[in-house]
XYZ file of C-alpha atoms in Angstrom:
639
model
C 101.711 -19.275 -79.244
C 103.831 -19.387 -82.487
C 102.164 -19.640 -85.397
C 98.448 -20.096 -83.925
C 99.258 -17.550 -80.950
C 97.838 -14.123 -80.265
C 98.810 -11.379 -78.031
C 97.663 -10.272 -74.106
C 94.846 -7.871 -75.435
C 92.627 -7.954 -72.217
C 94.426 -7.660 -68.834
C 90.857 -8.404 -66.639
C 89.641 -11.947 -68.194
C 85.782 -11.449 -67.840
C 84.070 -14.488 -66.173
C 81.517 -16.490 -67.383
C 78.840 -14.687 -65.010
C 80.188 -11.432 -66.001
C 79.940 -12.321 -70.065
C 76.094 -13.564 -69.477
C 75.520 -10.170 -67.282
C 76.646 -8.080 -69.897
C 74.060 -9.500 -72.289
C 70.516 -8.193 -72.828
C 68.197 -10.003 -70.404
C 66.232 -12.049 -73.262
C 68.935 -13.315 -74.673
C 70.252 -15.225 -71.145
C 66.373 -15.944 -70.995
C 66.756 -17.243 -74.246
C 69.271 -19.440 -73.794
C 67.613 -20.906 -70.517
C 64.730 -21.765 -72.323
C 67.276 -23.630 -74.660
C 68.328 -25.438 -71.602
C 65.085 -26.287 -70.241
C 65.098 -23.744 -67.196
C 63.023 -21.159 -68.604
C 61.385 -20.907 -65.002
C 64.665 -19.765 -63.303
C 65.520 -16.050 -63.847
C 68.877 -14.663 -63.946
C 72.376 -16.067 -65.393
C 72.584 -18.923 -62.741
C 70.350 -21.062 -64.380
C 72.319 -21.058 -67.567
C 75.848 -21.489 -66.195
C 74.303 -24.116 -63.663
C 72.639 -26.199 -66.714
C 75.875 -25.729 -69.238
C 78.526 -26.665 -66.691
C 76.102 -29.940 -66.397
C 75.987 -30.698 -69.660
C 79.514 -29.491 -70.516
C 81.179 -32.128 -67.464
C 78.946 -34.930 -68.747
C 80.384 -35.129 -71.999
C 79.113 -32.997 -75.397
C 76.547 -31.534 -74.536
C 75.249 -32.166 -78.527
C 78.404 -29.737 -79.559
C 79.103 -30.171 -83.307
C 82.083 -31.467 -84.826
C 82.875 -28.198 -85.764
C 82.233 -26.384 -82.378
C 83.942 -29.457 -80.461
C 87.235 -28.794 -82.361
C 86.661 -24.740 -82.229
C 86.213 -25.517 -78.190
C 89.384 -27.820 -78.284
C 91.270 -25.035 -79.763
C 90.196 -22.664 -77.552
C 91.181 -24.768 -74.374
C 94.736 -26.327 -75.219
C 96.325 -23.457 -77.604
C 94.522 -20.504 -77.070
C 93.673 -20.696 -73.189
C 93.900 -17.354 -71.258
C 94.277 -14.978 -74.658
C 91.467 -15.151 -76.131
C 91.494 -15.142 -80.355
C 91.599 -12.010 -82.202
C 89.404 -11.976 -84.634
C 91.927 -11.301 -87.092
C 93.761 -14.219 -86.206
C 91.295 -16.719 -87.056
C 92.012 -17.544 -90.678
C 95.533 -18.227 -89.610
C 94.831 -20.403 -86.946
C 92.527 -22.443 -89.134
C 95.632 -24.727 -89.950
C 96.528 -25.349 -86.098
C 92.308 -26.734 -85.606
C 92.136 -28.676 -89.032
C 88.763 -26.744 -90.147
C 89.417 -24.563 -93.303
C 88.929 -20.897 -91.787
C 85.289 -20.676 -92.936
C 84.496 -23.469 -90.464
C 86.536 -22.239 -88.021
C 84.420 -18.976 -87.773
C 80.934 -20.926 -87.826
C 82.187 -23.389 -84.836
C 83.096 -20.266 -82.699
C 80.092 -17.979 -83.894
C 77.406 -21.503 -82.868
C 79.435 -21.587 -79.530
C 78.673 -17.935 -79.664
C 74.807 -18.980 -80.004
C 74.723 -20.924 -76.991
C 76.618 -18.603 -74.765
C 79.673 -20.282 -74.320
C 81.812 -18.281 -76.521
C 81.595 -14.567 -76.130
C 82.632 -11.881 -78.759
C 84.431 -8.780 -77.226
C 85.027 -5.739 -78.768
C 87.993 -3.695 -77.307
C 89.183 -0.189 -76.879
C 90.920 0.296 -79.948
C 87.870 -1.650 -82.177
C 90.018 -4.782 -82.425
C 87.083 -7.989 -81.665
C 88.368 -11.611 -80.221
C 86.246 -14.720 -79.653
C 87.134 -15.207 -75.491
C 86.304 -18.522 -73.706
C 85.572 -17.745 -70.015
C 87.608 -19.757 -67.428
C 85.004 -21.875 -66.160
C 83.582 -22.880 -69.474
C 87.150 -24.562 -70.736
C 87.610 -25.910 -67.366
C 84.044 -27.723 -67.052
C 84.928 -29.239 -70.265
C 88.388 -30.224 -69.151
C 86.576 -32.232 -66.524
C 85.549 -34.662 -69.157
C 88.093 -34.964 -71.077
C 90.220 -35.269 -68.316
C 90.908 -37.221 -65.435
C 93.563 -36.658 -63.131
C 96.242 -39.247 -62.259
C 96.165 -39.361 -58.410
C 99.451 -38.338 -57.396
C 100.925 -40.733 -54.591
C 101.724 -38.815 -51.364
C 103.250 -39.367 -48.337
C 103.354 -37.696 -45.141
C 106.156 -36.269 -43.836
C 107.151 -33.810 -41.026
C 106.434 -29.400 -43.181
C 107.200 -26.171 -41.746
C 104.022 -24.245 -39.848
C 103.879 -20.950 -41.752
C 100.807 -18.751 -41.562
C 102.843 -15.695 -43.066
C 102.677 -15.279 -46.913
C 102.371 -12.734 -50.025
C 99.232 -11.120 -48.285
C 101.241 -10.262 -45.505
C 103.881 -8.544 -47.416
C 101.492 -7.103 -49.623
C 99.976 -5.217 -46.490
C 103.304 -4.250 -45.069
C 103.870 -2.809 -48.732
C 101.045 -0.645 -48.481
C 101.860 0.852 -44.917
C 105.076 1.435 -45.990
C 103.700 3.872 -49.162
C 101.238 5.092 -46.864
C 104.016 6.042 -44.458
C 106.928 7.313 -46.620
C 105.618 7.532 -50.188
C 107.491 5.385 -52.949
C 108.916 7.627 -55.811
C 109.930 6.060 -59.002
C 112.691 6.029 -61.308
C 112.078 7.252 -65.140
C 111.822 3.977 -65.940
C 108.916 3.321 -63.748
C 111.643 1.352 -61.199
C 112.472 1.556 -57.250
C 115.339 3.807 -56.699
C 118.165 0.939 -55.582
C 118.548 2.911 -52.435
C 115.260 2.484 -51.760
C 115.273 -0.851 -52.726
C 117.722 -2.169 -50.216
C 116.131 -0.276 -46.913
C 112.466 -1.267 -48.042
C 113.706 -5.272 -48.095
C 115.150 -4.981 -44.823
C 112.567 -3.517 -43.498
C 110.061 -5.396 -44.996
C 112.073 -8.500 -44.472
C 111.837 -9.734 -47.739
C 114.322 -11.891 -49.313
C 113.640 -12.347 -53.488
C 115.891 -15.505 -53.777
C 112.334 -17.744 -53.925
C 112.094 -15.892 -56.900
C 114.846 -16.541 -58.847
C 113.847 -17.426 -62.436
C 110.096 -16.571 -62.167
C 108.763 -13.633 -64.229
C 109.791 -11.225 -62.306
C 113.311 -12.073 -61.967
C 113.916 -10.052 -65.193
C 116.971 -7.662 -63.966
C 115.394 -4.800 -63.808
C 114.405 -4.759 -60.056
C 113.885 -7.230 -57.414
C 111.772 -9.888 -57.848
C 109.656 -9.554 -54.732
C 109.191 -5.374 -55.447
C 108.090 -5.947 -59.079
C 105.673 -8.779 -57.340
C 104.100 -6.893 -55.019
C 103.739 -3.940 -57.269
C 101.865 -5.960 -59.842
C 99.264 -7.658 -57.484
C 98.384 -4.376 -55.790
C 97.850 -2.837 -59.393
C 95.475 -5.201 -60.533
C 94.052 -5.225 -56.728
C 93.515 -1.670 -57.847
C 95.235 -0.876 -54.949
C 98.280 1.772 -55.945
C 98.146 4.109 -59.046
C 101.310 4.782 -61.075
C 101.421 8.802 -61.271
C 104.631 10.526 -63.122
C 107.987 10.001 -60.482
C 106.122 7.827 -57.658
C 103.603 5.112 -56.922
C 100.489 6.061 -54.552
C 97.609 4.720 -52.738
C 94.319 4.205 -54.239
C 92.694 4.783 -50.866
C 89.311 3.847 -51.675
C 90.703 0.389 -52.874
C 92.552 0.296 -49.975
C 90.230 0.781 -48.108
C 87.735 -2.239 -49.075
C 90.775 -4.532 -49.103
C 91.028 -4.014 -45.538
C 88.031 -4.420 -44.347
C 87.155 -7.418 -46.368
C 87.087 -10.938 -44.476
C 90.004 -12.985 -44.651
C 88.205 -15.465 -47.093
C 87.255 -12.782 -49.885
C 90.835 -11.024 -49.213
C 92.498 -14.807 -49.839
C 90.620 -15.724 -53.174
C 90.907 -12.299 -54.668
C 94.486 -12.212 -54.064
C 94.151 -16.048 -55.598
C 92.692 -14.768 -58.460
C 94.911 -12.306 -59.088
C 97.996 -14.870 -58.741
C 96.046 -17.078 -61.597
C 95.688 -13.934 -63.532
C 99.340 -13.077 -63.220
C 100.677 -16.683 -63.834
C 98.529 -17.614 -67.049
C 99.284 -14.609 -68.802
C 102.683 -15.076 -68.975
C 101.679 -18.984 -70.146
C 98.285 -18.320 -71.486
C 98.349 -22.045 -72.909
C 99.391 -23.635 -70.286
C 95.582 -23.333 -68.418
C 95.169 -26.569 -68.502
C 98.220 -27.887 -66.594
C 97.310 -25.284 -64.141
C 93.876 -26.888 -63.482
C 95.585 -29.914 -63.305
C 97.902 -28.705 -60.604
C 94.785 -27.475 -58.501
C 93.179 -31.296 -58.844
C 96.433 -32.120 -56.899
C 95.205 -31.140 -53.000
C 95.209 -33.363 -49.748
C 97.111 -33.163 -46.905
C 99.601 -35.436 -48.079
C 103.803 -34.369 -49.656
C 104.358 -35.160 -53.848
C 107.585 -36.256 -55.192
C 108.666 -33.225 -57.745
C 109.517 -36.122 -60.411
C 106.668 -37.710 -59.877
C 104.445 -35.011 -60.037
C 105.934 -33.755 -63.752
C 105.473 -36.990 -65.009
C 101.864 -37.671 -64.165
C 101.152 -34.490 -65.562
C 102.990 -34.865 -68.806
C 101.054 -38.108 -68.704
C 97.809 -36.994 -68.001
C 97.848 -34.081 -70.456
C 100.135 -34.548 -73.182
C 97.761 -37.221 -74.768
C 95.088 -35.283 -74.417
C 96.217 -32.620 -77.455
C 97.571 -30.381 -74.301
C 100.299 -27.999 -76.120
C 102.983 -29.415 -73.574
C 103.881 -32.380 -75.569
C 107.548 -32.241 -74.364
C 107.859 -33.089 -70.753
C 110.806 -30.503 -70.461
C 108.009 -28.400 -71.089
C 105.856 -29.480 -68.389
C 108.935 -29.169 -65.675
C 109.742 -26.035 -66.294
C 106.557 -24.310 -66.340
C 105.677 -26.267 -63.072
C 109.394 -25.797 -61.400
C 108.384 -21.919 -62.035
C 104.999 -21.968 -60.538
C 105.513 -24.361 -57.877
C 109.019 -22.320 -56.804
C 106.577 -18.677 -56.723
C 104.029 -20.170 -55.070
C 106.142 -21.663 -52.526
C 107.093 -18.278 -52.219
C 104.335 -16.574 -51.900
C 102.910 -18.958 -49.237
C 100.435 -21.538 -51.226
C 102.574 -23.976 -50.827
C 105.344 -25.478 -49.684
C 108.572 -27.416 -50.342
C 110.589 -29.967 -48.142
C 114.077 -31.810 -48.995
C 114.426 -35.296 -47.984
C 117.915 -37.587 -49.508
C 118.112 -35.023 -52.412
C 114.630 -35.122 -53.461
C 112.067 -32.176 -53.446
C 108.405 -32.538 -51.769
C 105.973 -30.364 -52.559
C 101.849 -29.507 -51.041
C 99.492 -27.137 -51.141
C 99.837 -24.823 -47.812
C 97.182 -26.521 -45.513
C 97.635 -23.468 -43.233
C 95.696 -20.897 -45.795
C 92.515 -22.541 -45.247
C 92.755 -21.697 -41.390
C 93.711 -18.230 -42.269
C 90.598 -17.921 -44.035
C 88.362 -18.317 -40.888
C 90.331 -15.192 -39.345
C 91.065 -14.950 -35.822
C 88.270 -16.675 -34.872
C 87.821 -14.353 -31.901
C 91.508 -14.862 -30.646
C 92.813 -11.612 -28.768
C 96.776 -10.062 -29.455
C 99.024 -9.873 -26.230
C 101.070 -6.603 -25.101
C 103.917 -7.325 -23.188
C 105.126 -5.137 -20.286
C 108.559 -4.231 -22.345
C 105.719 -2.794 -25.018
C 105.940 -5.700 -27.417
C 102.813 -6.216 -29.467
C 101.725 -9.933 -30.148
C 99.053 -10.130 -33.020
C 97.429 -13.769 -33.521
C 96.840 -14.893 -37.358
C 93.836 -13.557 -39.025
C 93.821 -10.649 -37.023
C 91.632 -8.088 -38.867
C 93.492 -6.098 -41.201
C 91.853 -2.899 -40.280
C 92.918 -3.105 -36.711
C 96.126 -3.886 -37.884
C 96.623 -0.671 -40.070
C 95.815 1.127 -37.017
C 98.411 -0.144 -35.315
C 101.290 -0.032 -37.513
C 100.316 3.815 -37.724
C 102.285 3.980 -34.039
C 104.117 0.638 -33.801
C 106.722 -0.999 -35.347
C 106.880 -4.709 -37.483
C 108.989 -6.643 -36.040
C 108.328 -9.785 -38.012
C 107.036 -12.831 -36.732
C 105.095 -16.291 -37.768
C 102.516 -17.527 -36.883
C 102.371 -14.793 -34.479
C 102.912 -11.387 -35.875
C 105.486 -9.072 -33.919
C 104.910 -5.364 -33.467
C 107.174 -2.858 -31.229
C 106.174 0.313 -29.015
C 109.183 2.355 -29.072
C 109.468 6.662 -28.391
C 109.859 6.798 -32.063
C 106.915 4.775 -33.279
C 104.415 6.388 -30.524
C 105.589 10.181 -31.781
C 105.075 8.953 -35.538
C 101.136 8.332 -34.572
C 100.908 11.421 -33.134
C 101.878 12.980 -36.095
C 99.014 11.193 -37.632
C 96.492 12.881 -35.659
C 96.452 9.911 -32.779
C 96.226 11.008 -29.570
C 97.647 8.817 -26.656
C 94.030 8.128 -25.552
C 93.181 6.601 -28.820
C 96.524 4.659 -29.441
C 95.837 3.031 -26.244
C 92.434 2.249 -26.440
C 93.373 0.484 -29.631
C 96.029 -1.640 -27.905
C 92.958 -2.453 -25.144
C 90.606 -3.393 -28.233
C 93.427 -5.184 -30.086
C 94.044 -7.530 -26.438
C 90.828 -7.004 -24.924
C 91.937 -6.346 -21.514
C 93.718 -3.099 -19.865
C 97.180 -2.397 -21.069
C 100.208 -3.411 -18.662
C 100.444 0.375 -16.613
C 104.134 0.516 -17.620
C 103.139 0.473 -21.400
C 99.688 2.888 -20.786
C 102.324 5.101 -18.805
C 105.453 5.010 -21.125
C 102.736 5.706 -23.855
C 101.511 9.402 -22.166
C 105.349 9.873 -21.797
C 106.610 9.121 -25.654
C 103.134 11.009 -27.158
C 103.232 13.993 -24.907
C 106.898 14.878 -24.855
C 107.785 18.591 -24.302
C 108.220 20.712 -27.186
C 107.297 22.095 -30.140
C 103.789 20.245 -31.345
C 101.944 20.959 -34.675
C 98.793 19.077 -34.181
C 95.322 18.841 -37.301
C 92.461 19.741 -34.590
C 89.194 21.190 -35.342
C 88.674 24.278 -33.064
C 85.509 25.033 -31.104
C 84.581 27.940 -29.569
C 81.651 28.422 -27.148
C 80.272 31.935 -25.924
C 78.679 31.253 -22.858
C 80.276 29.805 -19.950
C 77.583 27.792 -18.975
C 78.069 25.835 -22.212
C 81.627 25.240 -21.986
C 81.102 23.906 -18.668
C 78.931 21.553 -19.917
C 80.715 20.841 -22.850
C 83.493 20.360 -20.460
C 82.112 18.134 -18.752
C 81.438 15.908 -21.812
C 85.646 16.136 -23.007
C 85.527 14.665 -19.613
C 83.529 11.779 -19.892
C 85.179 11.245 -23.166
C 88.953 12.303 -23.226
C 89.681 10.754 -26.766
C 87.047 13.344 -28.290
C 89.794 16.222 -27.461
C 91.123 18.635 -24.827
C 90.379 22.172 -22.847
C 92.588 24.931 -24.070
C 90.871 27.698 -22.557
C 87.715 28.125 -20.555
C 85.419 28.260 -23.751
C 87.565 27.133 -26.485
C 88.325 23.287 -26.923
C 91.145 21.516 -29.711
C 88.811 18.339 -31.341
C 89.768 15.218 -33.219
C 87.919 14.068 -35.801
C 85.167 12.162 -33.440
C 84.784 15.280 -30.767
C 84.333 17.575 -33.552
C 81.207 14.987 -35.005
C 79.930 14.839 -31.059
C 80.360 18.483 -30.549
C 78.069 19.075 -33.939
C 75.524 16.985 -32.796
C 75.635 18.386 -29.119
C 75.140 21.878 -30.258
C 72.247 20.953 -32.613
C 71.000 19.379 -29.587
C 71.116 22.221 -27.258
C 69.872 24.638 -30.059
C 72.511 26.605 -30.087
C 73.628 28.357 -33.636
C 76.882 26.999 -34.641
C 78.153 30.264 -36.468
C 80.740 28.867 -38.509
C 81.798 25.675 -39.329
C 85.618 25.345 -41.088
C 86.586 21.408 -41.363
C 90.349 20.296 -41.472
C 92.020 17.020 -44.289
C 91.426 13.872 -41.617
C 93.491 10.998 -41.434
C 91.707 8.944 -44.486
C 92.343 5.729 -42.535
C 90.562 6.705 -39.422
C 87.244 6.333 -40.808
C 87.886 3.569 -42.971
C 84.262 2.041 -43.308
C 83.462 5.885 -44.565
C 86.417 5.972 -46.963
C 84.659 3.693 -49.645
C 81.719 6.300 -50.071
C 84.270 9.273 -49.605
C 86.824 8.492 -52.118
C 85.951 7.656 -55.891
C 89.349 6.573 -57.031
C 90.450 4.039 -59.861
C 89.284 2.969 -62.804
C 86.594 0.320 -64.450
C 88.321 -3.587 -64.538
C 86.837 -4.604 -67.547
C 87.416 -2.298 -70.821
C 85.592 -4.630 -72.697
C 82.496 -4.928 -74.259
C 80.250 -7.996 -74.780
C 78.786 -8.276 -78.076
C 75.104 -9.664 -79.024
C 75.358 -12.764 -80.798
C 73.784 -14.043 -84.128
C 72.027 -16.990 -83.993
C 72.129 -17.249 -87.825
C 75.381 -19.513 -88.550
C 75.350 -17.438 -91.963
C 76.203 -14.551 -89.997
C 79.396 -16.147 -89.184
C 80.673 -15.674 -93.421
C 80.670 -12.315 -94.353
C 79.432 -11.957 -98.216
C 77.858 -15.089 -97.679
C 74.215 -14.048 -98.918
C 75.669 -12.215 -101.623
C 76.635 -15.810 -103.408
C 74.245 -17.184 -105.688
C 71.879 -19.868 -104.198
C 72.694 -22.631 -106.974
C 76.509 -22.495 -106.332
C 75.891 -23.027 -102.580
C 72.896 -26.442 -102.804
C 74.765 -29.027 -105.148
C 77.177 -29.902 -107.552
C 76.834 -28.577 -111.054
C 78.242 -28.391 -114.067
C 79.288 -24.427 -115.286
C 81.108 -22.646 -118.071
C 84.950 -21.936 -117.472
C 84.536 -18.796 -116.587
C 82.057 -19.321 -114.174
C 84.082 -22.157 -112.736
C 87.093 -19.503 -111.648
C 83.938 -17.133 -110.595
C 82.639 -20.028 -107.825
C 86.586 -20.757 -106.980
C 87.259 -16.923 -106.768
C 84.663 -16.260 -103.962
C 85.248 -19.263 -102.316
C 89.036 -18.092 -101.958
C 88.046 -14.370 -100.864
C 85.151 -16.115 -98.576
C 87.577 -18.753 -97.536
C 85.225 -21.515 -97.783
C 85.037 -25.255 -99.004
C 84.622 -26.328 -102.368
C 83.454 -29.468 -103.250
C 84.750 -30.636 -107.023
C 84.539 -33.342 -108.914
C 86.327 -34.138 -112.331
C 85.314 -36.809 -115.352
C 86.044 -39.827 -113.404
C 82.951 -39.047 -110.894
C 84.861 -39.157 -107.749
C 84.329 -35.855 -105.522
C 87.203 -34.040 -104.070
C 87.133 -31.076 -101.493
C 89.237 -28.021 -101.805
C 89.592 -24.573 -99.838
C 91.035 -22.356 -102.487
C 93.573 -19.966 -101.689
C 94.201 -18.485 -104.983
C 92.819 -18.745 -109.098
C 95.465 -17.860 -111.766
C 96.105 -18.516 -115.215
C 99.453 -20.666 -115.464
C 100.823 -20.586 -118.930
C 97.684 -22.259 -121.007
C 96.287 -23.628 -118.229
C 94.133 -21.887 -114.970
C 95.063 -23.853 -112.058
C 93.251 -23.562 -108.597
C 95.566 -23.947 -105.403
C 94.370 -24.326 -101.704
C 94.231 -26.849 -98.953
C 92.888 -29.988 -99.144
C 91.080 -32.189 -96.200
C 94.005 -33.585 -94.552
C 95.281 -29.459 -94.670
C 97.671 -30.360 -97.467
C 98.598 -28.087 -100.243
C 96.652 -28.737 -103.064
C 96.774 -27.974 -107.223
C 93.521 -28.715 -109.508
C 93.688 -27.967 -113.306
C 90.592 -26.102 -114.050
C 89.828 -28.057 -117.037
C 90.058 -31.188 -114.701
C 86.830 -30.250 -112.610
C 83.685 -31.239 -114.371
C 81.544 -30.425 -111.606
C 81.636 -27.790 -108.683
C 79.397 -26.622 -105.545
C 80.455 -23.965 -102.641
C 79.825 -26.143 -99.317
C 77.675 -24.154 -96.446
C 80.392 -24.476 -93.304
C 77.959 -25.299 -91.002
C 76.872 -28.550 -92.527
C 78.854 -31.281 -91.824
């Protein structure tokens, strides 16, 4: 942000709703008795009422806080201000710094602003998303863009499909890093065929930075902040609970969170560029936009509006890189007609939202696997634990080959289970050549080494019957002797219960590492893996704008309520702390006419002192000392 700028402090940008909860309860009751919805518990009401108020217009903002808010939305954006930084940015606002502070700590008051104190002690004034964006609304109105309709590709398949494929493929074979916290190139190239992922999309974005390629250094950043993979020392691995709740989640919460992680990822690379981005998202319909058209409208639409991308190069590049990633990723796509570029948000992702919407997958009698879109992810994960990708869109390819059936029964799968997921996955009995070539490829002759839990039974009469149970339920396990029995994970849970419910002692009880994924509804309680999102914490605010000027009720009360007249020396006193206090001076000299002044420094210049600051217009300024006949400190938050 040059000169006004500040650095990526937070990487999880609290939400409004997540500010407000952080808060004690009366001060969110406060506020909504503020608002006039005293009656309504909770932070709703107040984020309800504001984002009212805030899309109307106002919403009885000062001058002060509007321009504070302004700053905030067009050069600040995703950031956030560092405390420190405010007396510096001052000059980019047009409030002397004192101002500044008292227009961010009243937006403070009414819970719009939120002060955040981080890690290392450092505090920054953060505007949530949704409060800059309700305010956008009224300051902005977006240009409809005209469309047209022309003939798009039908592509289902995007970054949450490679994402997935990602994670089975760390899950499989384990991804070990370089010193340098890179893929090994080896690696590299067999993952991206395998994978089938091609980076050229890419070129240019953020992640096209040389050191990798562009669609690894992607992927591994969304699934961090999905909290999905941990970096350890040499290699990358699975956070499983994460995992875990990412596949089981519906299609809908799985698409915005991965949504909201793209946002993340974009706007902190162009934290001021927020604004454009919201205007982007105004841009939906079914219809195709003109690249050239659409950077010009924008330019149009925002430039005038104080937006900080005042040059429409600007604008073109920051959308060529977005629109390019996106198009990528799957959120939208891109056509070329007579040497001009289309552009629309995917209509397809919407469908994918609803899931399969009770479709069924297909096996084919050559053992090919046909998955429909927004087939749950869960079931999925299952079956690319003995089947291999083979690509596909809309409908996703998986293989049954010798190889891929012996790889799940090294995961613990017998070939009852694999093929009772097939039957779940289609809903109807598998062809018998694939149910037959199945028994062949997962019982092959040989040496086995199998994770079972043992069970041992010392009457006869209880094996039978126990027998008889493995018989009535062949995926629990298998006889190995008359009265001993090899269990998976499920026949070992049945056989507990069985013996409790027979009353017979079960002696000892020695339980094997499952399969994580088996279970994976159980794996969210099981595993307490990752670490907290937000880092942050939400300070109380003041509702005293005083609060706002440090050393402000130190000053005495007659230099702060009018212009007076005062001895030289106390002159440089009042001009002394209102340069350490950076605040306002109002002055006038002989003539009567009354100047304003923030003082940046008092020094004696040969026989004269002279006073130099900023004047109103944010000028440099010089006042002779023995030119100012009267003086008064001006409270910032009077107008």
């Amino acid at each position: 942000m040059g000169g006004c700028g500040t650095v990526e402090l937070i990487r999880h940008r609290p939400t409004w709703k997540e500010c407000l909860q952080a808060l004690p309860a009366e001060v969110t009751a406060f506020w909504a008795g503020q608002l006039g919805r005293d009656q309504v518990k909770g932070t709703a009401a107040v984020i309800s009422e504001w984002r009212k108020r805030l899309i109307e217009g106002p919403a009885g903002l000062s001058g002060w806080e509007q321009k504070a808010m302004d700053f905030l939305i067009w050069q600040v954006g995703e950031e956030g201000l560092p405390e420190s930084k405010v007396s510096e940015s001052a000059s980019c606002v047009g409030l002397s710094p004192a101002r500044l502070r008292v227009g961010l700590s009243l937006l403070a008051g009414r819970g719009l602003v939120f002060r955040l104190r981080l890690p290392g002690g450092e505090r920054m004034f953060w505007c949530p998303r949704e409060v800059r964006e309700a305010v956008l609304s009224s300051k902005v109105t977006p240009c409809p863009l005209p469309g047209t309709d022309i003939s798009g590709e039908n592509r289902l398949s995007g970054i949450w499909d490679h994402l997935f494929l990602f994670l089975v493929m760390i899950d499989r074979e384990g991804l070990p890093l370089t010193k340098e916290r890179q893929l090994p190139r080896k690696i590299e190239r067999k993952w991206a065929a395998d994978l089938e992922l091609d980076s050229d999309g890419l070129q240019g974005s953020y992640w096209d930075d040389g050191s990798g390629n562009a669609a690894f250094l992607l992927l591994m950043e969304l699934a961090d902040r999905l909290n999905l993979i941990a970096f350890e020392p040499g290699r990358v691995k699975l956070r499983r609970k994460g995992v875990a709740r990412w596949l089981l989640q519906s299609w809908s919460i799985r698409l915005d969170e991965l949504w909201a992680q793209v946002e993340q990822a974009f706007l902190s690379r162009h934290p001021r560029q927020h604004p454009l981005w919201w205007w982007l998202q105004r841009q939906s319909g079914p219809n195709w936009y003109e690249w050239e058209e659409t950077v010009t409208v924008a330019w149009q639409d925002l430039s005038v509006k104080g937006s900080s991308p005042s040059v429409r190069g600007e604008v073109a590049d920051v959308l060529k890189e977005w629109l390019a990633a996106l198009t990528w990723m799957g959120w939208t796509e891109q056509v070329g007609r007579e040497g001009r570029t289309w552009w629309r948000w995917s209509p397809w992702v919407p469908l994918l939202k609803q899931g399969s919407k009770g479709w069924k997958g297909r096996v084919q009698p050559d053992g090919e696997v046909l998955l429909p879109p927004g087939t749950p992810l869960d079931r999925r994960w299952r079956l690319a634990q003995f089947a291999d990708y083979m690509g596909g869109d809309p409908l996703v390819h998986y293989l049954l080959t010798p190889e891929s059936v012996q790889q799940g029964a090294t995961k613990g799968l017998t070939t009852v289970a694999m093929t009772a997921e097939l039957e779940e996955l289609t809903g109807r009995t598998l062809p018998p050549m694939v149910a037959e070539s199945i028994r062949e490829w997962g019982e092959r002759q040989g040496a086995r080494l199998e994770a079972v839990w043992l069970a041992e039974l010392a009457e006869e009469g209880w094996a039978d019957e126990w027998t008889q149970c493995l018989s009535e339920h062949p995926d629990w396990g298998r006889v190995v002797s008359r009265r001993i029995f090899a269990l998976q994970e499920e026949g070992a849970k049945a056989f507990k219960r069985w013996v409790a419910k027979q009353g017979i002692p079960l002696a000892q009880e020695h339980e094997g590492s499952p399969v994580w994924w088996k279970e994976l509804d159980e794996v969210q309680d099981r595993w307490e893996e990752g670490e907290s999102l937000a880092a942050w914490k939400v300070e109380r605010p003041d509702f005293r704008p005083e609060t706002a000027i440090p050393g402000w009720s130190s000053l005495p009360r007659m230099w702060t309520d009018s212009l007076r007249p005062y001895h030289e020396s106390t002159l440089r006193e009042v001009f002394r702390q209102a340069s350490r206090l950076e605040l306002d001076v109002s002055w006038s000299g002989p003539d009567g006419r009354v100047h304003r002044i923030t003082p940046t420094s008092v020094a004696a210049e040969g026989q004269e002192w002279m006073v130099r600051g900023k004047g109103e217009d944010g000028a440099e300024r010089s006042v002779p000392l023995s030119g100012v006949s009267q003086v008064g400190i001006l409270p910032p938050w009077k107008e």
